[in-house]
């Protein structure tokens, strides 16, 4: 049997370059070797957007278009809408009993995200426990490998703990997953912040038109000490170089630019023009594929329906095994209907 990949994204807007570098690239590269499920995590989106279901509904389609545009192939990878697989909610309910509040409070990603949103004891309970719902996503699909950005590593660690506890208590039913994190590290925001994020206002979206990309690049943070063209500039911590490292296929050209920039004599405007060209080379084809899919959404809905049905079949199989292992009433072999 082939190994399984599961990853997902919260549909709270279109996807950006950070999503691509963090996880989309690996998913596209591996989809032919693994049974791949890609989850549009609309239940998880509700955990901090319960007041805006319209945004989530709209973003389900945006994210699906982004997936198809970057090359997720629905013939091999199932695109699954989380809310349409009730088994995930059911498994979350079982797994919640295997994790403590203290352990959830120690999850660094939850901690950071609560800080960003200003949540303390007023945190929605659903948000606080979303790592458990994510553990349910991963285990319901029987995922061996989870391609994610580095910020999601604590989620996989917590999932492994939950799996071990489940299997010890009830018998070996759930698969222990492993994270796959890209070697290049996180893509910074256009403002130089460590993370690119829609809510941080420092993102370049996969669907941004060329003029917007150019404008965002021209406004990018560089090296504040690099005032004149002739001044030596810093490459480390300069997001323009981080983006070139991530997207310029011509490695030796990048190495040369770095050398020139460090020595002095390469201006920020010239450097940014190069990045605009590189990003256009990458985003241009994505944008045109997206436009083709966006023209007629019916086939996109059909892809979601079909992918969700495949995903649901897989999750239902796991849940049957889970209920049996737990010995819930009615689920023991030979129990009355
Ligand atoms: N938490 C992920 C994010 O914010 C989205 C997600 C939901 C996910 N379910 C998942 C990622 C399962 C990997 C596996 O991007």
Coordinates of C-alpha atoms and ligand atoms in Angstrom, one line a residue:
X1 CA 0.0 0.0 0.0
X2 CA 1.2 3.5 -0.8
X3 CA 1.9 6.0 2.0
X4 CA -0.5 8.8 2.6
X5 CA 0.0 12.6 2.7
X6 CA -2.5 14.9 4.3
X7 CA -2.1 18.7 4.7
X8 CA -4.5 21.5 4.7
X9 CA -5.1 25.3 4.8
X10 CA -7.6 27.4 6.6
X11 CA -9.8 29.2 4.1
X12 CA -9.8 32.7 5.4
X13 CA -8.6 34.3 2.2
X14 CA -6.4 33.5 -0.9
X15 CA -3.1 31.8 -0.5
X16 CA 0.2 33.6 -0.7
X17 CA 3.9 32.9 -1.5
X18 CA 4.5 31.8 2.1
X19 CA 2.0 29.0 1.7
X20 CA 3.7 28.0 -1.5
X21 CA 7.2 27.8 0.0
X22 CA 6.0 26.3 3.3
X23 CA 3.9 23.5 1.9
X24 CA 2.2 23.8 -1.5
X25 CA 5.5 23.2 -3.3
X26 CA 6.1 19.9 -1.5
X27 CA 2.5 18.7 -2.0
X28 CA 2.7 19.3 -5.8
X29 CA 6.1 17.5 -5.9
X30 CA 4.9 14.5 -4.0
X31 CA 1.3 14.0 -5.1
X32 CA 2.2 11.3 -7.7
X33 CA 4.2 9.2 -5.2
X34 CA 1.7 9.3 -2.3
X35 CA -2.0 9.0 -1.8
X36 CA -2.6 12.7 -1.3
X37 CA -5.4 14.4 0.5
X38 CA -5.5 18.2 0.7
X39 CA -7.9 19.6 3.2
X40 CA -9.7 22.9 2.9
X41 CA -10.0 23.3 6.7
X42 CA -13.2 25.3 6.9
X43 CA -14.0 23.9 10.4
X44 CA -10.7 25.1 11.6
X45 CA -11.3 28.5 10.0
X46 CA -14.4 28.8 12.1
X47 CA -12.4 28.6 15.3
X48 CA -11.3 32.2 14.9
X49 CA -13.8 33.4 12.3
X50 CA -17.1 32.1 13.7
X51 CA -18.6 35.6 13.1
X52 CA -17.8 35.5 9.3
X53 CA -19.0 32.3 7.7
X54 CA -19.5 34.2 4.4
X55 CA -15.7 34.9 4.2
X56 CA -15.0 31.2 4.8
X57 CA -17.5 30.0 2.2
X58 CA -16.0 32.4 -0.4
X59 CA -12.5 31.4 0.6
X60 CA -13.1 27.7 0.1
X61 CA -13.4 28.5 -3.6
X62 CA -10.4 30.9 -3.6
X63 CA -8.2 28.2 -1.9
X64 CA -9.5 25.5 -4.3
X65 CA -8.6 27.8 -7.3
X66 CA -5.1 28.4 -5.8
X67 CA -4.5 24.7 -5.4
X68 CA -5.5 24.0 -9.0
X69 CA -3.5 26.9 -10.2
X70 CA -0.2 25.8 -8.6
X71 CA -0.6 22.3 -10.0
X72 CA -2.4 20.2 -7.4
X73 CA -3.8 17.6 -9.8
X74 CA -7.3 16.4 -8.9
X75 CA -6.8 13.3 -10.9
X76 CA -4.3 12.1 -8.2
X77 CA -4.9 14.3 -5.2
X78 CA -8.2 14.6 -3.4
X79 CA -9.2 18.1 -2.4
X80 CA -11.5 17.6 0.6
X81 CA -13.8 20.2 2.3
X82 CA -13.4 19.6 6.0
X83 CA -16.9 20.5 7.1
X84 CA -18.4 17.9 4.7
X85 CA -16.6 15.1 6.5
X86 CA -18.5 14.8 9.8
X87 CA -16.2 11.9 10.8
X88 CA -13.5 14.5 11.5
X89 CA -15.7 16.3 14.1
X90 CA -16.5 12.9 15.6
X91 CA -12.9 11.9 16.0
X92 CA -12.0 15.3 17.4
X93 CA -14.5 14.6 20.2
X94 CA -12.9 11.3 21.1
X95 CA -9.3 12.7 20.9
X96 CA -10.2 15.7 23.1
X97 CA -10.2 13.3 26.1
X98 CA -6.6 12.3 25.5
X99 CA -5.1 15.8 25.9
X100 CA -4.9 18.1 28.9
X101 CA -5.5 21.8 29.0
X102 CA -2.0 22.2 30.4
X103 CA -0.5 20.5 27.3
X104 CA -2.6 22.7 25.0
X105 CA -1.4 25.8 26.8
X106 CA 2.2 24.7 26.1
X107 CA 1.7 24.4 22.4
X108 CA 3.9 27.2 21.1
X109 CA 1.9 27.8 17.9
X110 CA -1.3 28.2 19.8
X111 CA 0.5 30.5 22.2
X112 CA 1.8 32.7 19.4
X113 CA -1.5 32.8 17.6
X114 CA -3.4 33.6 20.8
X115 CA -0.9 36.5 21.3
X116 CA -1.4 37.8 17.8
X117 CA -5.2 37.8 18.2
X118 CA -5.1 39.2 21.8
X119 CA -6.8 36.1 23.2
X120 CA -6.4 35.2 26.9
X121 CA -9.1 33.4 28.9
X122 CA -11.6 34.8 26.4
X123 CA -10.2 32.5 23.7
X124 CA -13.0 30.6 21.9
X125 CA -12.8 27.1 23.3
X126 CA -12.8 25.7 19.7
X127 CA -9.7 27.8 18.9
X128 CA -7.9 26.6 22.0
X129 CA -8.4 23.0 21.0
X130 CA -7.8 23.2 17.3
X131 CA -4.6 21.2 17.6
X132 CA -6.8 18.3 18.5
X133 CA -9.0 18.8 15.6
X134 CA -5.9 18.9 13.4
X135 CA -4.8 15.6 15.0
X136 CA -8.1 14.2 14.0
X137 CA -7.6 15.4 10.4
X138 CA -4.2 13.8 10.2
X139 CA -5.2 10.5 11.8
X140 CA -8.6 10.1 10.1
X141 CA -6.8 10.1 6.8
X142 CA -4.1 7.7 8.1
X143 CA -1.5 10.2 7.1
X144 CA 2.2 9.1 7.3
X145 CA 3.6 12.4 6.0
X146 CA 2.4 15.9 6.7
X147 CA 4.1 18.6 4.5
X148 CA 3.8 21.8 6.5
X149 CA 5.6 25.0 7.3
X150 CA 7.9 25.0 10.3
X151 CA 5.2 26.8 12.4
X152 CA 3.1 23.7 12.2
X153 CA 5.7 21.4 13.7
X154 CA 4.2 21.6 17.3
X155 CA 0.9 20.4 15.8
X156 CA 2.5 17.2 14.5
X157 CA 4.3 16.6 17.7
X158 CA 1.1 16.9 19.6
X159 CA -0.6 14.6 17.1
X160 CA 2.1 12.0 17.7
X161 CA 1.5 12.2 21.5
X162 CA -2.3 11.8 21.0
X163 CA -1.8 8.8 18.6
X164 CA 0.5 7.1 21.1
X165 CA -2.0 7.6 23.9
X166 CA -4.9 6.3 21.8
X167 CA -3.0 3.3 20.6
X168 CA -1.8 2.4 24.1
X169 CA -5.3 2.7 25.6
X170 CA -7.4 1.2 22.8
X171 CA -5.1 -0.8 20.6
X172 CA -3.0 0.2 17.6
X173 CA -5.4 1.8 15.2
X174 CA -4.0 5.2 14.4
X175 CA -0.9 6.0 12.3
X176 CA 1.9 8.0 13.8
X177 CA 2.6 10.9 11.3
X178 CA 5.8 12.6 10.4
X179 CA 6.2 16.3 9.4
X180 CA 7.9 17.3 6.2
X181 CA 9.3 20.8 6.5
X182 CA 11.1 22.5 3.6
X183 CA 14.8 23.0 4.0
X184 CA 14.7 26.7 2.9
X185 CA 12.9 27.9 6.1
X186 CA 10.1 30.4 6.4
X187 CA 9.5 33.1 3.8
X188 CA 9.6 36.5 5.5
X189 CA 6.9 39.1 4.9
X190 CA 7.5 42.0 2.4
X191 CA 8.1 44.2 5.5
X192 CA 10.9 41.9 6.7
X193 CA 8.8 40.3 9.5
X194 CA 9.7 36.7 10.1
X195 CA 6.4 35.4 8.8
X196 CA 4.2 36.3 5.8
X197 CA 0.6 36.5 6.7
X198 CA -2.6 37.9 5.2
X199 CA -3.6 39.5 8.6
X200 CA -0.1 41.0 8.9
X201 CA -0.5 42.9 5.6
X202 CA 2.9 41.8 4.3
X203 CA 1.8 39.1 1.8
X204 CA 2.1 38.6 -1.9
X205 CA -0.8 36.5 -3.0
X206 CA -0.6 33.8 -5.7
X207 CA -3.5 35.6 -7.3
X208 CA -2.1 39.1 -7.2
X209 CA -2.1 40.8 -10.6
X210 CA 1.3 41.7 -12.0
X211 CA 1.0 45.5 -11.2
X212 CA 0.2 44.7 -7.6
X213 CA 3.2 42.3 -7.3
X214 CA 5.5 45.0 -8.8
X215 CA 4.1 47.6 -6.4
X216 CA 4.6 45.3 -3.4
X217 CA 8.1 44.4 -4.4
X218 CA 9.0 48.1 -4.9
X219 CA 7.8 48.8 -1.4
X220 CA 9.7 46.0 0.2
X221 CA 11.9 46.4 3.2
X222 CA 15.6 45.9 2.3
X223 CA 18.7 46.9 4.3
X224 CA 17.9 50.2 6.1
X225 CA 21.7 50.9 6.2
X226 CA 22.0 50.7 2.4
X227 CA 21.3 54.3 1.5
X228 CA 23.4 55.0 -1.6
X229 CA 23.9 52.6 -4.5
X230 CA 27.6 52.6 -3.7
X231 CA 27.1 51.6 0.0
X232 CA 27.8 48.0 0.9
X233 CA 24.5 46.2 1.7
X234 CA 23.4 43.3 3.9
X235 CA 22.1 40.2 2.3
X236 CA 21.1 38.4 5.6
X237 CA 17.8 39.5 6.9
X238 CA 17.0 41.2 3.6
X239 CA 13.7 39.7 2.4
X240 CA 14.4 40.6 -1.3
X241 CA 17.3 38.0 -1.2
X242 CA 15.1 35.5 0.7
X243 CA 12.6 35.7 -2.1
X244 CA 15.3 35.4 -4.8
X245 CA 16.6 32.3 -2.9
X246 CA 13.2 30.8 -2.9
X247 CA 12.1 31.6 -6.5
X248 CA 15.0 32.4 -8.8
X249 CA 15.9 29.2 -10.7
X250 CA 19.2 30.7 -11.7
X251 CA 21.3 30.1 -8.5
X252 CA 24.6 31.5 -9.9
X253 CA 22.9 34.8 -10.9
X254 CA 21.6 35.1 -7.3
X255 CA 25.1 34.4 -5.9
X256 CA 26.5 37.1 -8.2
X257 CA 23.8 39.6 -7.1
X258 CA 24.6 38.9 -3.4
X259 CA 28.3 39.5 -4.0
X260 CA 27.6 42.8 -5.8
X261 CA 25.2 43.9 -3.1
X262 CA 27.6 43.1 -0.3
X263 CA 30.5 44.9 -2.1
X264 CA 28.4 48.0 -2.8
X265 CA 27.3 49.2 -6.3
X266 CA 24.0 47.3 -6.7
X267 CA 21.0 49.6 -6.0
X268 CA 17.8 48.4 -4.3
X269 CA 15.8 49.5 -7.4
X270 CA 17.8 47.3 -9.8
X271 CA 17.6 44.4 -7.3
X272 CA 13.9 44.7 -7.0
X273 CA 13.4 44.9 -10.7
X274 CA 15.2 41.5 -10.9
X275 CA 12.9 40.1 -8.2
X276 CA 9.8 41.4 -10.1
X277 CA 11.0 39.6 -13.2
X278 CA 11.6 36.4 -11.3
X279 CA 8.3 36.5 -9.5
X280 CA 6.5 37.2 -12.8
X281 CA 8.2 34.1 -14.3
X282 CA 6.7 32.1 -11.4
X283 CA 3.4 33.7 -10.9
X284 CA 2.5 34.4 -14.6
X285 CA 1.6 30.8 -15.4
X286 CA -0.2 30.3 -12.1
X287 CA -2.3 33.4 -12.7
X288 CA -3.3 32.2 -16.2
X289 CA -4.3 28.7 -15.0
X290 CA -6.3 30.3 -12.1
X291 CA -8.1 32.5 -14.6
X292 CA -9.1 29.5 -16.7
X293 CA -10.6 27.7 -13.6
X294 CA -12.2 30.8 -12.3
X295 CA -14.2 31.3 -15.6
X296 CA -16.4 28.3 -14.9
X297 CA -16.8 27.2 -11.3
X298 CA -19.0 24.2 -11.9
X299 CA -16.1 21.9 -12.7
X300 CA -14.3 23.3 -9.6
X301 CA -17.3 22.4 -7.5
X302 CA -17.3 18.9 -9.1
X303 CA -13.6 18.5 -8.2
X304 CA -14.5 19.4 -4.6
X305 CA -17.4 17.0 -4.4
X306 CA -15.4 14.2 -5.9
X307 CA -12.4 14.8 -3.6
X308 CA -14.6 15.2 -0.6
X309 CA -16.3 11.9 -1.3
X310 CA -12.9 10.1 -1.6
X311 CA -11.8 11.7 1.6
X312 CA -14.9 10.8 3.4
X313 CA -14.6 7.2 2.4
X314 CA -11.1 7.1 3.9
X315 CA -12.1 8.9 7.1
X316 CA -15.2 6.6 7.5
X317 CA -13.0 3.6 7.4
X318 CA -10.8 4.9 10.1
X319 CA -13.7 5.8 12.3
X320 CA -15.2 2.3 12.0
X321 CA -11.9 1.0 13.3
X322 CA -11.7 3.7 16.0
X323 CA -15.2 3.0 17.4
X324 CA -14.5 -0.7 17.4
X325 CA -11.2 -0.3 19.2
X326 CA -12.9 1.9 21.8
X327 CA -15.6 -0.6 22.2
X328 CA -18.4 2.0 22.0
X329 CA -21.9 0.7 22.3
X330 CA -23.0 -0.9 19.1
X331 CA -19.6 -0.9 17.6
X332 CA -18.2 -4.1 19.0
X333 CA -18.2 -6.9 16.5
X334 CA -21.5 -8.9 17.0
X335 CA -23.2 -6.1 18.9
X336 CA -26.9 -5.6 18.1
X337 CA -27.8 -3.1 15.3
Ligands
LIG1 N1 -3.4 24.6 10.8 C1 -3.1 24.6 9.3 C2 -2.8 26.1 9.0 O1 -3.1 26.9 9.7 C3 -4.2 24.1 8.5 C4 -4.6 22.6 8.7 C5 -5.8 22.1 9.1 C6 -3.7 21.5 8.6 N2 -5.8 20.8 9.2 C7 -4.5 20.4 8.9 C8 -2.4 21.3 8.2 C9 -4.0 19.1 8.8 C10 -1.9 20.0 8.1 C11 -2.7 18.9 8.5 O2 -2.3 26.3 7.9

